[in-house]
Amino acid sequence: MPAVGVALVLLGALVDWRLGAILALWIGAWLVNVLISNTARGGGVRFLVPVIFGATLLGLWELAVRLFEISPIILPAPSVIAETFAANTDILWADFQQTILKGALAGYLIGCGAAFLTALLIDRSPFLQRGLLPVGNFIAALPIVGTAPILVMWFGFGWQSKAAVVVAMVFFPMLVNAVQGLKASEPMQRDLMHTYAASYGQSLMKLRLPTALPFLFNGLKICTTLALIGAIVAEFFGSPTVGMGFRIKIEVGRLAMDMVWAEIAVAALAGSGFYGLVALIERKTTFWHPSQRRG
């Protein structure tokens, strides 16, 4: 690998010295990551691997923009985005509250909660299973760019319409995972509960719900990103003068791409944190499942 890396750097330098510098940074960081992965297998310093990888991407981005003199309208440098982020924290915080805390989080809780309750009804009624699931599949197939303007007209320009869009986006993925999770227990296990004369509620709480937890958390993790996307996209079709989608739409019209990237950074950080929180809760509550065991 080192010989191949040196050859790539030399080849890039022959084409353009700037390309050679970018390749040198990339290959150097790659070798450091490989070294850490091999020498610290299972150790506490393995967290450095994603940190170095992320820092490398930012470094390559910064270097490419500076060396090739890319216009900030096309792609601003990470340092410029960081400066814009620091100078507009009040605006970014207000947009975060409007889009994430009000629209995305409210819609996420309502949609996932409604999907779980619907799954319980479907689990008890084969008729509903045959009737509701195809309808849910139909609703999930509707394009957000078509449903979002309608929901904005119905619920107004506040966060309520954004929450409604999020509910429509997260309902079906959560429903499918919940229905499959409630069926995950073995027939022999269900027969044993029946032999013990357990009621539906007892069987649900002591057998079927614990068995369904991995499926439920899988749906919750999928819906974290869908909720964020739905709330931001919905704001393109009507919003008060605050919100991440509104800000992106306005700043694109002004060609202020550094502010657009700052909003994207907030969305990425919020989405990663939200997903990580759900994954952490999953690890604490489903530690017994094979998917949570570490070798």
mmCIF file with all atom_site columns, C-alpha atoms in Angstrom, residues 145-250:
data_model
loop_
_atom_site.group_PDB
_atom_site.id
_atom_site.type_symbol
_atom_site.label_atom_id
_atom_site.label_alt_id
_atom_site.label_comp_id
_atom_site.label_asym_id
_atom_site.label_entity_id
_atom_site.label_seq_id
_atom_site.pdbx_PDB_ins_code
_atom_site.Cartn_x
_atom_site.Cartn_y
_atom_site.Cartn_z
_atom_site.occupancy
_atom_site.B_iso_or_equiv
_atom_site.pdbx_formal_charge
_atom_site.auth_seq_id
_atom_site.auth_comp_id
_atom_site.auth_asym_id
_atom_site.auth_atom_id
_atom_site.pdbx_PDB_model_num
ATOM 1   C CA . VAL A 1 145 ? -43.439 17.463  -2.960 1.00 0.00 ? 145 VAL A CA 1
ATOM 2   C CA . GLY A 1 146 ? -47.087 16.731  -3.752 1.00 0.00 ? 146 GLY A CA 1
ATOM 3   C CA . THR A 1 147 ? -48.444 16.187  -0.254 1.00 0.00 ? 147 THR A CA 1
ATOM 4   C CA . ALA A 1 148 ? -46.504 18.952  1.532  1.00 0.00 ? 148 ALA A CA 1
ATOM 5   C CA . PRO A 1 149 ? -48.292 21.898  -0.205 1.00 0.00 ? 149 PRO A CA 1
ATOM 6   C CA . ILE A 1 150 ? -51.662 20.289  0.514  1.00 0.00 ? 150 ILE A CA 1
ATOM 7   C CA . LEU A 1 151 ? -50.886 19.798  4.195  1.00 0.00 ? 151 LEU A CA 1
ATOM 8   C CA . VAL A 1 152 ? -49.566 23.354  4.436  1.00 0.00 ? 152 VAL A CA 1
ATOM 9   C CA . MET A 1 153 ? -52.889 24.599  3.074  1.00 0.00 ? 153 MET A CA 1
ATOM 10  C CA . TRP A 1 154 ? -54.790 22.429  5.535  1.00 0.00 ? 154 TRP A CA 1
ATOM 11  C CA . PHE A 1 155 ? -52.810 23.159  8.709  1.00 0.00 ? 155 PHE A CA 1
ATOM 12  C CA . GLY A 1 156 ? -51.420 26.621  8.010  1.00 0.00 ? 156 GLY A CA 1
ATOM 13  C CA . PHE A 1 157 ? -47.893 27.962  7.739  1.00 0.00 ? 157 PHE A CA 1
ATOM 14  C CA . GLY A 1 158 ? -46.841 27.185  11.315 1.00 0.00 ? 158 GLY A CA 1
ATOM 15  C CA . TRP A 1 159 ? -45.018 24.158  12.651 1.00 0.00 ? 159 TRP A CA 1
ATOM 16  C CA . GLN A 1 160 ? -48.251 22.136  12.720 1.00 0.00 ? 160 GLN A CA 1
ATOM 17  C CA . SER A 1 161 ? -48.219 21.603  8.948  1.00 0.00 ? 161 SER A CA 1
ATOM 18  C CA . LYS A 1 162 ? -44.571 20.501  9.085  1.00 0.00 ? 162 LYS A CA 1
ATOM 19  C CA . ALA A 1 163 ? -45.429 18.038  11.840 1.00 0.00 ? 163 ALA A CA 1
ATOM 20  C CA . ALA A 1 164 ? -48.271 16.709  9.664  1.00 0.00 ? 164 ALA A CA 1
ATOM 21  C CA . VAL A 1 165 ? -45.839 16.103  6.790  1.00 0.00 ? 165 VAL A CA 1
ATOM 22  C CA . VAL A 1 166 ? -43.473 14.289  9.164  1.00 0.00 ? 166 VAL A CA 1
ATOM 23  C CA . VAL A 1 167 ? -46.345 12.128  10.456 1.00 0.00 ? 167 VAL A CA 1
ATOM 24  C CA . ALA A 1 168 ? -47.179 11.104  6.891  1.00 0.00 ? 168 ALA A CA 1
ATOM 25  C CA . MET A 1 169 ? -43.528 10.220  6.224  1.00 0.00 ? 169 MET A CA 1
ATOM 26  C CA . VAL A 1 170 ? -42.732 8.219   9.361  1.00 0.00 ? 170 VAL A CA 1
ATOM 27  C CA . PHE A 1 171 ? -46.052 6.441   9.874  1.00 0.00 ? 171 PHE A CA 1
ATOM 28  C CA . PHE A 1 172 ? -45.703 3.619   7.364  1.00 0.00 ? 172 PHE A CA 1
ATOM 29  C CA . PRO A 1 173 ? -42.026 2.655   7.982  1.00 0.00 ? 173 PRO A CA 1
ATOM 30  C CA . MET A 1 174 ? -42.745 2.499   11.708 1.00 0.00 ? 174 MET A CA 1
ATOM 31  C CA . LEU A 1 175 ? -45.962 0.558   11.119 1.00 0.00 ? 175 LEU A CA 1
ATOM 32  C CA . VAL A 1 176 ? -44.257 -2.105  9.007  1.00 0.00 ? 176 VAL A CA 1
ATOM 33  C CA . ASN A 1 177 ? -41.479 -2.622  11.553 1.00 0.00 ? 177 ASN A CA 1
ATOM 34  C CA . ALA A 1 178 ? -43.937 -2.740  14.457 1.00 0.00 ? 178 ALA A CA 1
ATOM 35  C CA . VAL A 1 179 ? -46.191 -5.297  12.730 1.00 0.00 ? 179 VAL A CA 1
ATOM 36  C CA . GLN A 1 180 ? -43.224 -7.501  11.868 1.00 0.00 ? 180 GLN A CA 1
ATOM 37  C CA . GLY A 1 181 ? -41.836 -7.166  15.372 1.00 0.00 ? 181 GLY A CA 1
ATOM 38  C CA . LEU A 1 182 ? -45.073 -8.310  16.977 1.00 0.00 ? 182 LEU A CA 1
ATOM 39  C CA . LYS A 1 183 ? -44.868 -11.452 14.833 1.00 0.00 ? 183 LYS A CA 1
ATOM 40  C CA . ALA A 1 184 ? -41.228 -12.134 15.684 1.00 0.00 ? 184 ALA A CA 1
ATOM 41  C CA . SER A 1 185 ? -41.845 -14.446 18.650 1.00 0.00 ? 185 SER A CA 1
ATOM 42  C CA . GLU A 1 186 ? -41.724 -18.186 17.981 1.00 0.00 ? 186 GLU A CA 1
ATOM 43  C CA . PRO A 1 187 ? -45.004 -20.155 17.718 1.00 0.00 ? 187 PRO A CA 1
ATOM 44  C CA . MET A 1 188 ? -43.791 -22.459 20.491 1.00 0.00 ? 188 MET A CA 1
ATOM 45  C CA . GLN A 1 189 ? -43.288 -19.471 22.773 1.00 0.00 ? 189 GLN A CA 1
ATOM 46  C CA . ARG A 1 190 ? -46.797 -18.213 22.063 1.00 0.00 ? 190 ARG A CA 1
ATOM 47  C CA . ASP A 1 191 ? -48.213 -21.686 22.661 1.00 0.00 ? 191 ASP A CA 1
ATOM 48  C CA . LEU A 1 192 ? -46.431 -21.819 25.992 1.00 0.00 ? 192 LEU A CA 1
ATOM 49  C CA . MET A 1 193 ? -47.984 -18.502 27.039 1.00 0.00 ? 193 MET A CA 1
ATOM 50  C CA . HIS A 1 194 ? -51.371 -19.849 25.968 1.00 0.00 ? 194 HIS A CA 1
ATOM 51  C CA . THR A 1 195 ? -50.747 -22.976 28.035 1.00 0.00 ? 195 THR A CA 1
ATOM 52  C CA . TYR A 1 196 ? -50.116 -20.761 31.046 1.00 0.00 ? 196 TYR A CA 1
ATOM 53  C CA . ALA A 1 197 ? -53.517 -19.130 30.389 1.00 0.00 ? 197 ALA A CA 1
ATOM 54  C CA . ALA A 1 198 ? -51.866 -15.762 29.812 1.00 0.00 ? 198 ALA A CA 1
ATOM 55  C CA . SER A 1 199 ? -54.122 -12.985 28.571 1.00 0.00 ? 199 SER A CA 1
ATOM 56  C CA . TYR A 1 200 ? -53.351 -10.984 25.429 1.00 0.00 ? 200 TYR A CA 1
ATOM 57  C CA . GLY A 1 201 ? -51.972 -8.157  27.552 1.00 0.00 ? 201 GLY A CA 1
ATOM 58  C CA . GLN A 1 202 ? -49.743 -10.472 29.564 1.00 0.00 ? 202 GLN A CA 1
ATOM 59  C CA . SER A 1 203 ? -48.466 -12.187 26.437 1.00 0.00 ? 203 SER A CA 1
ATOM 60  C CA . LEU A 1 204 ? -47.843 -8.794  24.836 1.00 0.00 ? 204 LEU A CA 1
ATOM 61  C CA . MET A 1 205 ? -45.917 -7.323  27.761 1.00 0.00 ? 205 MET A CA 1
ATOM 62  C CA . LYS A 1 206 ? -43.898 -10.402 28.754 1.00 0.00 ? 206 LYS A CA 1
ATOM 63  C CA . LEU A 1 207 ? -43.175 -12.009 25.377 1.00 0.00 ? 207 LEU A CA 1
ATOM 64  C CA . ARG A 1 208 ? -44.182 -10.237 22.195 1.00 0.00 ? 208 ARG A CA 1
ATOM 65  C CA . LEU A 1 209 ? -43.195 -6.670  23.029 1.00 0.00 ? 209 LEU A CA 1
ATOM 66  C CA . PRO A 1 210 ? -39.680 -7.570  24.288 1.00 0.00 ? 210 PRO A CA 1
ATOM 67  C CA . THR A 1 211 ? -39.189 -9.705  21.176 1.00 0.00 ? 211 THR A CA 1
ATOM 68  C CA . ALA A 1 212 ? -40.378 -6.829  18.992 1.00 0.00 ? 212 ALA A CA 1
ATOM 69  C CA . LEU A 1 213 ? -37.981 -4.258  20.484 1.00 0.00 ? 213 LEU A CA 1
ATOM 70  C CA . PRO A 1 214 ? -35.214 -4.710  17.842 1.00 0.00 ? 214 PRO A CA 1
ATOM 71  C CA . PHE A 1 215 ? -37.795 -4.174  15.089 1.00 0.00 ? 215 PHE A CA 1
ATOM 72  C CA . LEU A 1 216 ? -39.289 -1.161  16.865 1.00 0.00 ? 216 LEU A CA 1
ATOM 73  C CA . PHE A 1 217 ? -35.905 0.481   17.304 1.00 0.00 ? 217 PHE A CA 1
ATOM 74  C CA . ASN A 1 218 ? -35.065 -0.234  13.682 1.00 0.00 ? 218 ASN A CA 1
ATOM 75  C CA . GLY A 1 219 ? -38.184 1.679   12.680 1.00 0.00 ? 219 GLY A CA 1
ATOM 76  C CA . LEU A 1 220 ? -37.399 4.494   15.115 1.00 0.00 ? 220 LEU A CA 1
ATOM 77  C CA . LYS A 1 221 ? -33.881 4.872   13.704 1.00 0.00 ? 221 LYS A CA 1
ATOM 78  C CA . ILE A 1 222 ? -35.139 4.960   10.125 1.00 0.00 ? 222 ILE A CA 1
ATOM 79  C CA . CYS A 1 223 ? -37.722 7.572   11.048 1.00 0.00 ? 223 CYS A CA 1
ATOM 80  C CA . THR A 1 224 ? -35.162 9.919   12.641 1.00 0.00 ? 224 THR A CA 1
ATOM 81  C CA . THR A 1 225 ? -33.776 10.860  9.246  1.00 0.00 ? 225 THR A CA 1
ATOM 82  C CA . LEU A 1 226 ? -37.185 10.845  7.543  1.00 0.00 ? 226 LEU A CA 1
ATOM 83  C CA . ALA A 1 227 ? -38.559 13.248  10.142 1.00 0.00 ? 227 ALA A CA 1
ATOM 84  C CA . LEU A 1 228 ? -35.716 15.688  9.560  1.00 0.00 ? 228 LEU A CA 1
ATOM 85  C CA . ILE A 1 229 ? -36.060 15.558  5.785  1.00 0.00 ? 229 ILE A CA 1
ATOM 86  C CA . GLY A 1 230 ? -39.828 15.929  5.921  1.00 0.00 ? 230 GLY A CA 1
ATOM 87  C CA . ALA A 1 231 ? -39.787 18.972  8.202  1.00 0.00 ? 231 ALA A CA 1
ATOM 88  C CA . ILE A 1 232 ? -37.136 20.790  6.153  1.00 0.00 ? 232 ILE A CA 1
ATOM 89  C CA . VAL A 1 233 ? -38.704 20.063  2.760  1.00 0.00 ? 233 VAL A CA 1
ATOM 90  C CA . ALA A 1 234 ? -42.178 21.057  4.001  1.00 0.00 ? 234 ALA A CA 1
ATOM 91  C CA . GLU A 1 235 ? -40.877 24.533  4.855  1.00 0.00 ? 235 GLU A CA 1
ATOM 92  C CA . PHE A 1 236 ? -40.090 25.144  1.191  1.00 0.00 ? 236 PHE A CA 1
ATOM 93  C CA . PHE A 1 237 ? -43.847 25.278  0.515  1.00 0.00 ? 237 PHE A CA 1
ATOM 94  C CA . GLY A 1 238 ? -44.850 27.713  3.237  1.00 0.00 ? 238 GLY A CA 1
ATOM 95  C CA . SER A 1 239 ? -43.357 28.798  6.512  1.00 0.00 ? 239 SER A CA 1
ATOM 96  C CA . PRO A 1 240 ? -43.103 31.777  8.843  1.00 0.00 ? 240 PRO A CA 1
ATOM 97  C CA . THR A 1 241 ? -39.926 33.814  8.513  1.00 0.00 ? 241 THR A CA 1
ATOM 98  C CA . VAL A 1 242 ? -37.959 31.258  10.496 1.00 0.00 ? 242 VAL A CA 1
ATOM 99  C CA . GLY A 1 243 ? -36.989 27.652  9.927  1.00 0.00 ? 243 GLY A CA 1
ATOM 100 C CA . MET A 1 244 ? -34.225 25.685  8.261  1.00 0.00 ? 244 MET A CA 1
ATOM 101 C CA . GLY A 1 245 ? -36.076 25.035  5.020  1.00 0.00 ? 245 GLY A CA 1
ATOM 102 C CA . PHE A 1 246 ? -37.174 28.674  4.802  1.00 0.00 ? 246 PHE A CA 1
ATOM 103 C CA . ARG A 1 247 ? -33.624 29.864  5.464  1.00 0.00 ? 247 ARG A CA 1
ATOM 104 C CA . ILE A 1 248 ? -32.120 27.568  2.837  1.00 0.00 ? 248 ILE A CA 1
ATOM 105 C CA . LYS A 1 249 ? -34.641 28.714  0.232  1.00 0.00 ? 249 LYS A CA 1
ATOM 106 C CA . ILE A 1 250 ? -34.019 32.399  0.963  1.00 0.00 ? 250 ILE A CA 1
#
